[in-house]
mmCIF file of C-alpha atoms in Angstrom:
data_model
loop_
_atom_site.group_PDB
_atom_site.id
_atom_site.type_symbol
_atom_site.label_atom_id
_atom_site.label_comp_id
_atom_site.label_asym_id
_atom_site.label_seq_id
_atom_site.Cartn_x
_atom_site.Cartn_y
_atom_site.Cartn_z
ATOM 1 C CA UNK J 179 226.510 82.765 68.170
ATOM 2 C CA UNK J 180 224.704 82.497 71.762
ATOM 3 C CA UNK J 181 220.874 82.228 71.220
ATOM 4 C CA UNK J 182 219.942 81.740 74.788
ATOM 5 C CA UNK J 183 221.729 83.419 78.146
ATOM 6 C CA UNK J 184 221.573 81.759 81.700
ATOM 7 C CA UNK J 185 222.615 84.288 84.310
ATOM 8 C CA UNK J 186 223.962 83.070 87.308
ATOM 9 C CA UNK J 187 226.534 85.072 88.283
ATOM 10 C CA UNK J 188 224.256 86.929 91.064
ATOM 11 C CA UNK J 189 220.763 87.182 92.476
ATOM 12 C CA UNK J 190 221.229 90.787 92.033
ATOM 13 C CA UNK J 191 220.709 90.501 88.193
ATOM 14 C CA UNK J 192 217.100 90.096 87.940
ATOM 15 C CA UNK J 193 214.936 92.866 85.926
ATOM 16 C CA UNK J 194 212.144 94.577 87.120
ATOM 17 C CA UNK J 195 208.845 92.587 86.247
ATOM 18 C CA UNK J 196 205.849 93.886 84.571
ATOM 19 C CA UNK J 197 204.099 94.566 88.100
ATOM 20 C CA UNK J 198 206.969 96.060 89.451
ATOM 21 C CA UNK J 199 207.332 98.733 87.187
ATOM 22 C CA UNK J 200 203.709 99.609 86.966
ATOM 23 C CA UNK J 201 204.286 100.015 90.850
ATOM 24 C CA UNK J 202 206.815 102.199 90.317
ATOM 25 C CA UNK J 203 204.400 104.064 87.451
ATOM 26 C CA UNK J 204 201.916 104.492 89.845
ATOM 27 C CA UNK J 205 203.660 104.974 93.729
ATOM 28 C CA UNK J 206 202.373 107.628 95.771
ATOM 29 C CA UNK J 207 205.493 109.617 96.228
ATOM 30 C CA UNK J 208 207.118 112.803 98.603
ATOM 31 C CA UNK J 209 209.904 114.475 99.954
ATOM 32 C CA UNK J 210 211.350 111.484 101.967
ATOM 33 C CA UNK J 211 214.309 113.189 103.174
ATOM 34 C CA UNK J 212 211.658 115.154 104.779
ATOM 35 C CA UNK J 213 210.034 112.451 106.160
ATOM 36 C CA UNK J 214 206.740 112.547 104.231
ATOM 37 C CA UNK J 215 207.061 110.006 101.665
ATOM 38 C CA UNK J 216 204.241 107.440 102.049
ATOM 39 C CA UNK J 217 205.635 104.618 100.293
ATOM 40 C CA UNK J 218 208.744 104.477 101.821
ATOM 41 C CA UNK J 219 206.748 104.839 105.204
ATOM 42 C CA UNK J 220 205.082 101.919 104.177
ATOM 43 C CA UNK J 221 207.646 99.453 103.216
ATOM 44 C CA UNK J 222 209.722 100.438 106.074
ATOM 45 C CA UNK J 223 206.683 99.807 108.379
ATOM 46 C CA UNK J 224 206.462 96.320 106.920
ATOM 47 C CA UNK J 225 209.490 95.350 107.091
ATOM 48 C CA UNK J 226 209.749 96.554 110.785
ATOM 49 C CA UNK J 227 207.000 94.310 111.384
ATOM 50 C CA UNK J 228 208.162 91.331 109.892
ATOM 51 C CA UNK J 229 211.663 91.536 111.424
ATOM 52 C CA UNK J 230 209.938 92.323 115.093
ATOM 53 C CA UNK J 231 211.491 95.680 115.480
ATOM 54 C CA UNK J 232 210.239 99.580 116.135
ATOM 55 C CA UNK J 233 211.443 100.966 112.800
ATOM 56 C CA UNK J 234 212.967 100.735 109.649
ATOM 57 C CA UNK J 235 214.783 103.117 107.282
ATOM 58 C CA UNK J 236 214.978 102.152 103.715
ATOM 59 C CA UNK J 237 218.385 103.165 102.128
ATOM 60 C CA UNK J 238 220.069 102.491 98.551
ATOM 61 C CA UNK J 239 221.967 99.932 98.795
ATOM 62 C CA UNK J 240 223.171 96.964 101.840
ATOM 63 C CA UNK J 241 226.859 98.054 101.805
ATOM 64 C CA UNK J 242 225.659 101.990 102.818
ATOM 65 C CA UNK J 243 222.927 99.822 105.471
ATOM 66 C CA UNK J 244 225.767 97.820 106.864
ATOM 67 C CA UNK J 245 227.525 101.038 107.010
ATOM 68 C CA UNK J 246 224.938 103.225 108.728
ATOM 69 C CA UNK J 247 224.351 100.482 111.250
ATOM 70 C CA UNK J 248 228.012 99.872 112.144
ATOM 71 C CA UNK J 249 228.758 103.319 112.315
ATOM 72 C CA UNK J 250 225.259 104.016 114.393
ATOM 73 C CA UNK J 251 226.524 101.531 117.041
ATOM 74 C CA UNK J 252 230.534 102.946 116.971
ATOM 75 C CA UNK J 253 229.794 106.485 117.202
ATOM 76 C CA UNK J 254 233.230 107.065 118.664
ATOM 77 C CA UNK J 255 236.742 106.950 116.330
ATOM 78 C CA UNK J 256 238.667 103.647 117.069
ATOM 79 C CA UNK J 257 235.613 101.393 118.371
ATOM 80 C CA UNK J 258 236.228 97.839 117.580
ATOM 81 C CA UNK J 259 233.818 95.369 116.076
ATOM 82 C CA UNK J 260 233.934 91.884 115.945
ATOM 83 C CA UNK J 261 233.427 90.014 112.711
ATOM 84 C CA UNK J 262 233.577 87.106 110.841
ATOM 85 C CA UNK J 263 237.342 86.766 108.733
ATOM 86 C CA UNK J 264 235.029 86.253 105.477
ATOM 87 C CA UNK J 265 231.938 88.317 106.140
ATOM 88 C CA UNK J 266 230.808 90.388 103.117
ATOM 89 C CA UNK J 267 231.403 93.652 105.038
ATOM 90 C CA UNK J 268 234.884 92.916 106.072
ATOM 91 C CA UNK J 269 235.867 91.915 102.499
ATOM 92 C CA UNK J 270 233.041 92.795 99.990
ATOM 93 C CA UNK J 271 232.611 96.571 101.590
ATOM 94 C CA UNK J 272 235.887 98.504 100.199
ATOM 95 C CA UNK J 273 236.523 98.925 104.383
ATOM 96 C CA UNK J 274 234.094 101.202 104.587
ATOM 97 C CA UNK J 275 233.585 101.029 108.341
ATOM 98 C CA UNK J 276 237.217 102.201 108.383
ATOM 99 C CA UNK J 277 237.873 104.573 106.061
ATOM 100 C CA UNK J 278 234.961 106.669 106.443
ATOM 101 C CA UNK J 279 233.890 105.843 110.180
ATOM 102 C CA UNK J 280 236.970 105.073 111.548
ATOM 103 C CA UNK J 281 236.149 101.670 113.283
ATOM 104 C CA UNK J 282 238.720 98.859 113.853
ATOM 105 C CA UNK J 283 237.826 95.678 112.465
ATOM 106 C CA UNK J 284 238.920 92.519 114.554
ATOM 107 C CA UNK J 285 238.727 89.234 112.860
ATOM 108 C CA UNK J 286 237.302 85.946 114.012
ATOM 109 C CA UNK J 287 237.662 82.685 111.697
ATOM 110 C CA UNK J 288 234.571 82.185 110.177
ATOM 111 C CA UNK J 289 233.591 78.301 110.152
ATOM 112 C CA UNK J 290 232.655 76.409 107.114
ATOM 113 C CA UNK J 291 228.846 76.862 108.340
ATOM 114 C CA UNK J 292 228.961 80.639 108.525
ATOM 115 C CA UNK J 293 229.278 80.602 112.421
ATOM 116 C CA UNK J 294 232.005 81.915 114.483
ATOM 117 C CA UNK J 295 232.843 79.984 117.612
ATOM 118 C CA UNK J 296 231.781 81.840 120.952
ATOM 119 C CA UNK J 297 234.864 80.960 122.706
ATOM 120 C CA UNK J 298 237.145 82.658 119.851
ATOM 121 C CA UNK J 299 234.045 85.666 119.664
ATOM 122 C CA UNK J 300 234.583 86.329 123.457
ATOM 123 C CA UNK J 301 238.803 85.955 123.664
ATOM 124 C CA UNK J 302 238.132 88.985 121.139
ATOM 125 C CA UNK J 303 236.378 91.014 123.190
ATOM 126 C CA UNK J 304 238.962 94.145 124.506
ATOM 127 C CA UNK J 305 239.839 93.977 128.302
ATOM 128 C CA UNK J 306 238.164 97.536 129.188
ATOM 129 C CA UNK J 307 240.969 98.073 131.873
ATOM 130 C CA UNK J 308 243.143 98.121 129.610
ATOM 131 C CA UNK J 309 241.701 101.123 127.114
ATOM 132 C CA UNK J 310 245.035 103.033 127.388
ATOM 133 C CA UNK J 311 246.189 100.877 124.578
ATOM 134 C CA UNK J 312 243.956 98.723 123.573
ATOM 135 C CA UNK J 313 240.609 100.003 120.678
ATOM 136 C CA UNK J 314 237.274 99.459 122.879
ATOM 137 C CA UNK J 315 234.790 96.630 121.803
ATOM 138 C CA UNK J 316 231.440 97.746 120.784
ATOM 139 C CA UNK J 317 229.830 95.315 118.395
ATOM 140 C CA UNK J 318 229.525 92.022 116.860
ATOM 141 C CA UNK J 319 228.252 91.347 113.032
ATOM 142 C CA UNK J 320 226.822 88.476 112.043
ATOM 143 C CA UNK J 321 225.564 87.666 108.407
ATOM 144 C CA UNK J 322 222.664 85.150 108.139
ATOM 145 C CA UNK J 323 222.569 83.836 105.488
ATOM 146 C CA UNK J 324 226.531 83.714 105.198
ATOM 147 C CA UNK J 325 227.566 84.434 101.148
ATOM 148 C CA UNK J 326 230.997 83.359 101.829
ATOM 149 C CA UNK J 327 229.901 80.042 102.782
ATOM 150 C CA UNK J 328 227.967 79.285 100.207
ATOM 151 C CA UNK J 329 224.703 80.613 101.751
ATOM 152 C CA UNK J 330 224.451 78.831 104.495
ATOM 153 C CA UNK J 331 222.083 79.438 107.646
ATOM 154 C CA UNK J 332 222.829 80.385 111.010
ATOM 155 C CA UNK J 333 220.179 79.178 113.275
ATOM 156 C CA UNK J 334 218.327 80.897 115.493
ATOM 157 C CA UNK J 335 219.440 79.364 118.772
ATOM 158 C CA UNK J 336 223.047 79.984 117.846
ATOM 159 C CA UNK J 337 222.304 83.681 117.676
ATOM 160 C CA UNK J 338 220.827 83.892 120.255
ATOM 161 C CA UNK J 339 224.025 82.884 122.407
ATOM 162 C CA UNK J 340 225.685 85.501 120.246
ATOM 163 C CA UNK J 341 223.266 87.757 121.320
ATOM 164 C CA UNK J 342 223.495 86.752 125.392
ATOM 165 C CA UNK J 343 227.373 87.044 124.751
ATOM 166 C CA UNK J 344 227.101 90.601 123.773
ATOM 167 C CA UNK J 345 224.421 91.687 126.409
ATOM 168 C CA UNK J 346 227.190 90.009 129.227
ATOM 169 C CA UNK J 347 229.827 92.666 127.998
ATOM 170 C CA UNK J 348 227.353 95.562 126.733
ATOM 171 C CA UNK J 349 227.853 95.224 123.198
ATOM 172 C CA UNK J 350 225.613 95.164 120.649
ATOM 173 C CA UNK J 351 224.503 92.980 118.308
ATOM 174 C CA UNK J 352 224.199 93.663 114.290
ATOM 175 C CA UNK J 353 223.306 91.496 111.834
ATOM 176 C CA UNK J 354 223.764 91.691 108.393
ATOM 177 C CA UNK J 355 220.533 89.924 106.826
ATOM 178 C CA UNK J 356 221.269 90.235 103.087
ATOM 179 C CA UNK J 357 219.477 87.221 102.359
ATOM 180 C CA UNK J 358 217.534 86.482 105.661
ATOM 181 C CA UNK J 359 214.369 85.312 103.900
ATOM 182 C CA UNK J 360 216.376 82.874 102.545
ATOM 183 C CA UNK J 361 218.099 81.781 105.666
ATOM 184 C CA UNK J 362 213.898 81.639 106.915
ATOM 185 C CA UNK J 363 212.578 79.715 104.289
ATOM 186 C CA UNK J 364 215.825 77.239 104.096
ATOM 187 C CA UNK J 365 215.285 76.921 108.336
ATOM 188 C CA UNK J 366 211.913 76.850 108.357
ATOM 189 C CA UNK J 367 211.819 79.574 111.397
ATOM 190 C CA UNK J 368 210.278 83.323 110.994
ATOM 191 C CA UNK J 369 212.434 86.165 110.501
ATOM 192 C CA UNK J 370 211.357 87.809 113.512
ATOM 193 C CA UNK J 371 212.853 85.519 115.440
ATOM 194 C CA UNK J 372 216.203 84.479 113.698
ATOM 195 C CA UNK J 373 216.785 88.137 114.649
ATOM 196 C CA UNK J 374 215.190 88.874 117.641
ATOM 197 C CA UNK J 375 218.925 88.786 119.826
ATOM 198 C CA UNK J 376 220.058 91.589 117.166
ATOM 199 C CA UNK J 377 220.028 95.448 117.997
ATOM 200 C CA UNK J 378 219.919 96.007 114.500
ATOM 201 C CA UNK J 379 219.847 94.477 110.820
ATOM 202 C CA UNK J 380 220.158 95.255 107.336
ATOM 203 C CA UNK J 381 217.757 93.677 104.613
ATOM 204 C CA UNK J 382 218.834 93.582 101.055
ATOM 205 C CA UNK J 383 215.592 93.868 98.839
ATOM 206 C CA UNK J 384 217.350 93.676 95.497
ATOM 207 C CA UNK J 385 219.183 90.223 95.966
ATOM 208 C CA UNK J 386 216.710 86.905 96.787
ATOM 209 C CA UNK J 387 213.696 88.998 96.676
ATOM 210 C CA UNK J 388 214.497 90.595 92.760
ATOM 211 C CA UNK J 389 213.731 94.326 93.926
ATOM 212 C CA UNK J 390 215.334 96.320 92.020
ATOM 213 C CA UNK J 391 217.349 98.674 93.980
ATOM 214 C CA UNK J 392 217.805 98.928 98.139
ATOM 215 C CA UNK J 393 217.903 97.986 101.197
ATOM 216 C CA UNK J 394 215.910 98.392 104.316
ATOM 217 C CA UNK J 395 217.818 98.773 108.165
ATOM 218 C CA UNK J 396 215.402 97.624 110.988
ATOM 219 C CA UNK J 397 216.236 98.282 114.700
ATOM 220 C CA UNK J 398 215.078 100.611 117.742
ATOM 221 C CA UNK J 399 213.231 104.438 117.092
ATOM 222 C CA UNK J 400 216.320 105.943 118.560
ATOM 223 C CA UNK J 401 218.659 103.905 116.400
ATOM 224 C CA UNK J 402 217.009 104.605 113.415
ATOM 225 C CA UNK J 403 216.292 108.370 114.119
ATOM 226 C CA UNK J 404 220.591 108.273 114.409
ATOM 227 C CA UNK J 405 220.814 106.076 111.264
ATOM 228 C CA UNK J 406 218.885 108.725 109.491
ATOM 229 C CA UNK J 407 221.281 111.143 110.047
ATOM 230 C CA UNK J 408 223.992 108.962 108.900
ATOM 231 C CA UNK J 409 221.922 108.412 105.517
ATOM 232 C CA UNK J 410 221.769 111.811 105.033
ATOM 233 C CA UNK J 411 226.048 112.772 105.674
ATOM 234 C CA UNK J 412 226.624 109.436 103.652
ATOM 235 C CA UNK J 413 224.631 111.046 100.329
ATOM 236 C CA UNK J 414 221.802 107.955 100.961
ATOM 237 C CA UNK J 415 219.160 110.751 101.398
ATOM 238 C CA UNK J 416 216.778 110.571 98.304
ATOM 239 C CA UNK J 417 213.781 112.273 97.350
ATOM 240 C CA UNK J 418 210.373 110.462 95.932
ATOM 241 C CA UNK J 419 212.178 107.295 96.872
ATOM 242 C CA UNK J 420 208.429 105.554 97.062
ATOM 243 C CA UNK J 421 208.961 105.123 92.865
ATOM 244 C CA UNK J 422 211.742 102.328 94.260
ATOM 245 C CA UNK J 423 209.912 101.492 97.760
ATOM 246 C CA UNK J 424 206.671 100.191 95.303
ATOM 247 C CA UNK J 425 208.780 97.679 93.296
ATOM 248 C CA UNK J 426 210.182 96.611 96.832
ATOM 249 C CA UNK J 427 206.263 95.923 98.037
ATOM 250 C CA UNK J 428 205.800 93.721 95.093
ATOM 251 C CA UNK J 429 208.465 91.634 95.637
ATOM 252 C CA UNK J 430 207.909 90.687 99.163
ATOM 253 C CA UNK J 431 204.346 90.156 97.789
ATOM 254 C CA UNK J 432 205.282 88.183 94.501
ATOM 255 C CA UNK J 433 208.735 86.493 95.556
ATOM 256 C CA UNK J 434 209.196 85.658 98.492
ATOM 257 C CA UNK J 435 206.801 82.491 97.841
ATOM 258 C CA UNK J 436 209.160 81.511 95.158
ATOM 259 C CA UNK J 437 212.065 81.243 97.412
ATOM 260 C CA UNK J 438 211.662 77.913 98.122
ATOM 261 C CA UNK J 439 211.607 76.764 94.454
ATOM 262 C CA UNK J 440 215.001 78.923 94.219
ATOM 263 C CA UNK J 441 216.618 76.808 96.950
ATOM 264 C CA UNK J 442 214.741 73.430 95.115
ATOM 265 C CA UNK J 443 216.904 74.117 91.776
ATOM 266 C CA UNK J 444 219.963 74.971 93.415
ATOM 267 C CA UNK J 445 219.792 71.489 94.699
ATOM 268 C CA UNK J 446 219.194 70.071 91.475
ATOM 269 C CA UNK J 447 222.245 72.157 89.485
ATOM 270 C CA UNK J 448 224.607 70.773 92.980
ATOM 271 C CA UNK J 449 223.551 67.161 92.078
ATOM 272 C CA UNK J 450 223.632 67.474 88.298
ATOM 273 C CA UNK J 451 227.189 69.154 88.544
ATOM 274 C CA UNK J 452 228.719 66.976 91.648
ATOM 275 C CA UNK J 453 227.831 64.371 88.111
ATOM 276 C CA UNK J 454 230.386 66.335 86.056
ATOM 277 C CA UNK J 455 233.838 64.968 85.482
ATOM 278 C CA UNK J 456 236.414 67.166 87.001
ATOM 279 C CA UNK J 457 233.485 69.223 89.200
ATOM 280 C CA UNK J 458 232.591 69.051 92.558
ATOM 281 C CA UNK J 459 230.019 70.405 94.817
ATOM 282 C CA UNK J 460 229.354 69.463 98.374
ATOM 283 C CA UNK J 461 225.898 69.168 98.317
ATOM 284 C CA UNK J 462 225.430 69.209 102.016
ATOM 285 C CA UNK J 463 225.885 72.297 101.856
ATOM 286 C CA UNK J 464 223.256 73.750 99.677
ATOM 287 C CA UNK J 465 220.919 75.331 101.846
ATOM 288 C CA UNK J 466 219.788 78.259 100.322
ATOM 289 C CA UNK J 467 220.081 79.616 96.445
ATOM 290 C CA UNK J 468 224.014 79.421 96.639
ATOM 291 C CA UNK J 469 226.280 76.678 94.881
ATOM 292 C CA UNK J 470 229.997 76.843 94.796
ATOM 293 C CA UNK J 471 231.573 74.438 92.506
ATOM 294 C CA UNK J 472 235.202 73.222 93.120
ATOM 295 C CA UNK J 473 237.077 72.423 89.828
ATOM 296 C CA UNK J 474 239.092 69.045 90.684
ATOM 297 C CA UNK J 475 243.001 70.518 90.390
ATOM 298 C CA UNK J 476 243.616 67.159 87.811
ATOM 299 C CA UNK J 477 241.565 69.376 85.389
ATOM 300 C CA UNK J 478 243.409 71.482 82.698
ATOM 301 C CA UNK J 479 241.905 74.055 83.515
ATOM 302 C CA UNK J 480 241.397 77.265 85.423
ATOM 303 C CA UNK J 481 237.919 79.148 86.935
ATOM 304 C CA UNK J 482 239.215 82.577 84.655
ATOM 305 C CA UNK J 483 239.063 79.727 81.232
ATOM 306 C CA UNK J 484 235.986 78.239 82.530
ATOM 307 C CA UNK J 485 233.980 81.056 83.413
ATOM 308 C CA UNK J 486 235.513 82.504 80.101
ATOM 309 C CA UNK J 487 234.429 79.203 78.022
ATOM 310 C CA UNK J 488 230.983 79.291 79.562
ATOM 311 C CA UNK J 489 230.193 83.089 78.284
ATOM 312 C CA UNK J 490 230.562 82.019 75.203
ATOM 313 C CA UNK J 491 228.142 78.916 75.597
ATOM 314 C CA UNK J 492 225.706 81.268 77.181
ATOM 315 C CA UNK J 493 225.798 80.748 80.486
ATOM 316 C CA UNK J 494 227.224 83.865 83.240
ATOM 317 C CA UNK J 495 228.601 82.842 86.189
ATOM 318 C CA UNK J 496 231.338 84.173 88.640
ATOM 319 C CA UNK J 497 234.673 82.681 89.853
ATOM 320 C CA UNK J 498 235.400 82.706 93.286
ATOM 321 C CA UNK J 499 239.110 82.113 94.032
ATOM 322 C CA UNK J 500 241.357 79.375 92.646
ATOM 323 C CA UNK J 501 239.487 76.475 90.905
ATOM 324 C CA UNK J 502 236.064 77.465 92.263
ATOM 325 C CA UNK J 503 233.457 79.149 90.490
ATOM 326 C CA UNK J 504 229.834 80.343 91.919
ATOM 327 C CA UNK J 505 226.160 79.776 91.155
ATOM 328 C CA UNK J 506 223.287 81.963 92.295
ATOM 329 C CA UNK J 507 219.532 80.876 91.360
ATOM 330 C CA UNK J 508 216.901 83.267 91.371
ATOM 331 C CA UNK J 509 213.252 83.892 90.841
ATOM 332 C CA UNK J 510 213.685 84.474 86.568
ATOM 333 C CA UNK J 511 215.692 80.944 86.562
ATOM 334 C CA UNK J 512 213.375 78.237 85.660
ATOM 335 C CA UNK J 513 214.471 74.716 85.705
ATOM 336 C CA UNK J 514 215.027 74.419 81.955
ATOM 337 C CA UNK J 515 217.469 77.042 82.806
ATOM 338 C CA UNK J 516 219.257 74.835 85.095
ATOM 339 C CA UNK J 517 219.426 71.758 83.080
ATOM 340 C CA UNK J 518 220.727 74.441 80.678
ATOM 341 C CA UNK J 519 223.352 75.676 82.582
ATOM 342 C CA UNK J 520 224.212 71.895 83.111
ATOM 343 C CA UNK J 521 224.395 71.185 79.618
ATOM 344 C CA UNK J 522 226.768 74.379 79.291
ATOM 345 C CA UNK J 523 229.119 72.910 81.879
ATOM 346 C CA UNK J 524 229.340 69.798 79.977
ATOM 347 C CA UNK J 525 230.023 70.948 76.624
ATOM 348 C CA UNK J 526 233.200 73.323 78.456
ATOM 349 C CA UNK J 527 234.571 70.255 80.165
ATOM 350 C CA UNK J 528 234.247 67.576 77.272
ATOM 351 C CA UNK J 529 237.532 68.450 76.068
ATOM 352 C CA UNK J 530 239.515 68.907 78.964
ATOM 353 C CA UNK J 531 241.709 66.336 79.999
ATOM 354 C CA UNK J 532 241.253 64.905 83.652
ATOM 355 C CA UNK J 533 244.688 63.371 85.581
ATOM 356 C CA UNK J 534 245.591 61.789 88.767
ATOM 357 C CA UNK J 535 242.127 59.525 88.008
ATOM 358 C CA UNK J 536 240.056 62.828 89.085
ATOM 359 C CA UNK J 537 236.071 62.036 88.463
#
């Protein structure tokens, strides 16, 4: 019988603390769809401000503000965009900017560091002169901090030679900031300017931050008067959306200091695992609160039978393709949690038999 749970699998699991939902108790609601809801004015007046941009637009969740945004920029059927091969809204996003906005997605190998190389970004870029057959180029994505990559950073001065790349063909510039506080603690560098070369970004406030629900899009007045339309065709139009807006204003005020810590244990759980027999974890490349473990193929083994031997030990956590299986820390892990989770991992692997002289 499991008398304690560790949940890893996402920072989208946490629960609504005590301050949150007396927030939420107590928000000063209205009609936003309307426009006159004061909490969500609020929150997306903050978060306009800390990002460096006219306006924000709170919305339910990051997939509908990737959306919005992509679909804001590529208001015409069969624009092109230019993103990463393993960006979250190419493969995590049910092709959403496809089958409901009808833009063409055009691929560009994501490095091991999140990055795309600017060569390979521009030899993507559609010859214009060429439209009779060929989609027409509007935007680039970005995602800062990159999931797929095990949350690592993309620096400021790299984007901004994204961002002079699309300005030299008059494209714009999105970025998909999930987890950009993270990606701003880990760097050390504000958020306003690890996105001051974007045209627009999406926030998620229910991942690093432990909001429970949204997500905010930041850009220009005129893109987010169009994005507000969008919202609205797209169902994303809520009413007294300040009850979810308040939890939102106490996590930037509660959690965002505890970021740091998040990104200290996920260093810890990288070393104490890269310790395991038959793991390994790269721990260079632990930057924020994300830690993918390989499982060494000399292990009997699979990620389905680990993941599946760990539930039952207590401990949640995802797999992530073929003998590799995913961490997430967050602010309701402590560190007796971790050491926890390591002890889990150690009791799963005891028995299984390591060849080819494996560690």
């Amino acid at each position: 019988m499991v008398v304690r749970t560790v949940d890893l699998r996402s920072d989208t699991v946490t629960k609504p603390t005590e301050a949150m939902r007396k927030a939420m108790a107590n928000a000063e609601v209205d009609d936003d769809v309307l426009g006159y809801d004061p909490t969500a004015q609020r929150l997306e007046a903050e978060m306009a401000k800390i990002t460096g941009k006219e306006a924000g637009l709170f919305v339910p969740s990051g997939t509908m503000g990737n959306l919005i945004s992509v679909l804001t920029h590529c208001q015409i059927r069969g624009s092109e965009i230019i993103i990463g091969d393993y960006s979250h809204i190419h493969i995590y996003e049910n092709g959403g900017i496809s089958t409901i906005g009808g833009v063409h997605p055009r691929t560009v190998k994501n490095n091991e560091d999140g990055t795309m190389d600017l060569d390979l970004i521009e030899a993507a870029i559609r010859d214009p002169s060429f439209e009779i057959c060929y989609p027409t180029t509007r935007l680039i994505c970005l995602e800062n901090s990159n999931a797929h990559a095990g949350g690592r950073c993309l620096t400021a001065e790299y984007t901004d030679k994204v961002g002079e790349l699309a300005k030299k063909y008059g494209l714009k510039l999105h970025i998909d900031g999930a987890r950009i506080f993270n990606a701003s603690i880990a760097l050390g560098v504000p958020v306003h300017r690890l996105v001051q070369a974007a045209d627009s970004v999406s926030i998620c406030l229910s991942k690093g931050l432990g909001a429970p629900v949204g997500s905010v899009i930041v850009g220009s007045k005129s893109f987010i008067a169009r994005a507000k339309i969008l919202r609205k065709t797209l169902g994303g139009g809520m009413r007294q959306v300040g009850v979810l807006c308040a939890a939102a204003f106490v996590a930037l005020q509660e959690n965002l200091v505890k970021l740091e810590g998040d990104h200290r244990k996920a260093k810890i759980l990288a070393a104490e695992l890269n310790k395991i027999k038959g793991l390994k974890v790269d721990i260079a490349t632990v930057e924020t609160n994300i830690v993918y473990c390989d499982i060494l193929k000399g292990s009997k083994i699979s990620e389905k039978e680990l993941c599946e031997t760990l539930e039952k030990l207590g401990l949640l956590v995802l797999p992530e393709g073929p003998l590799r299986i995913r961490f997430v820390l967050h602010h309701q892990i402590s560190e007796s949690d971790v050491h926890y989770a390591v002890s889990c991992l150690q009791r799963a692997l005891a028995g299984v038999a390591v060849e080819n002289g494996d560690k």
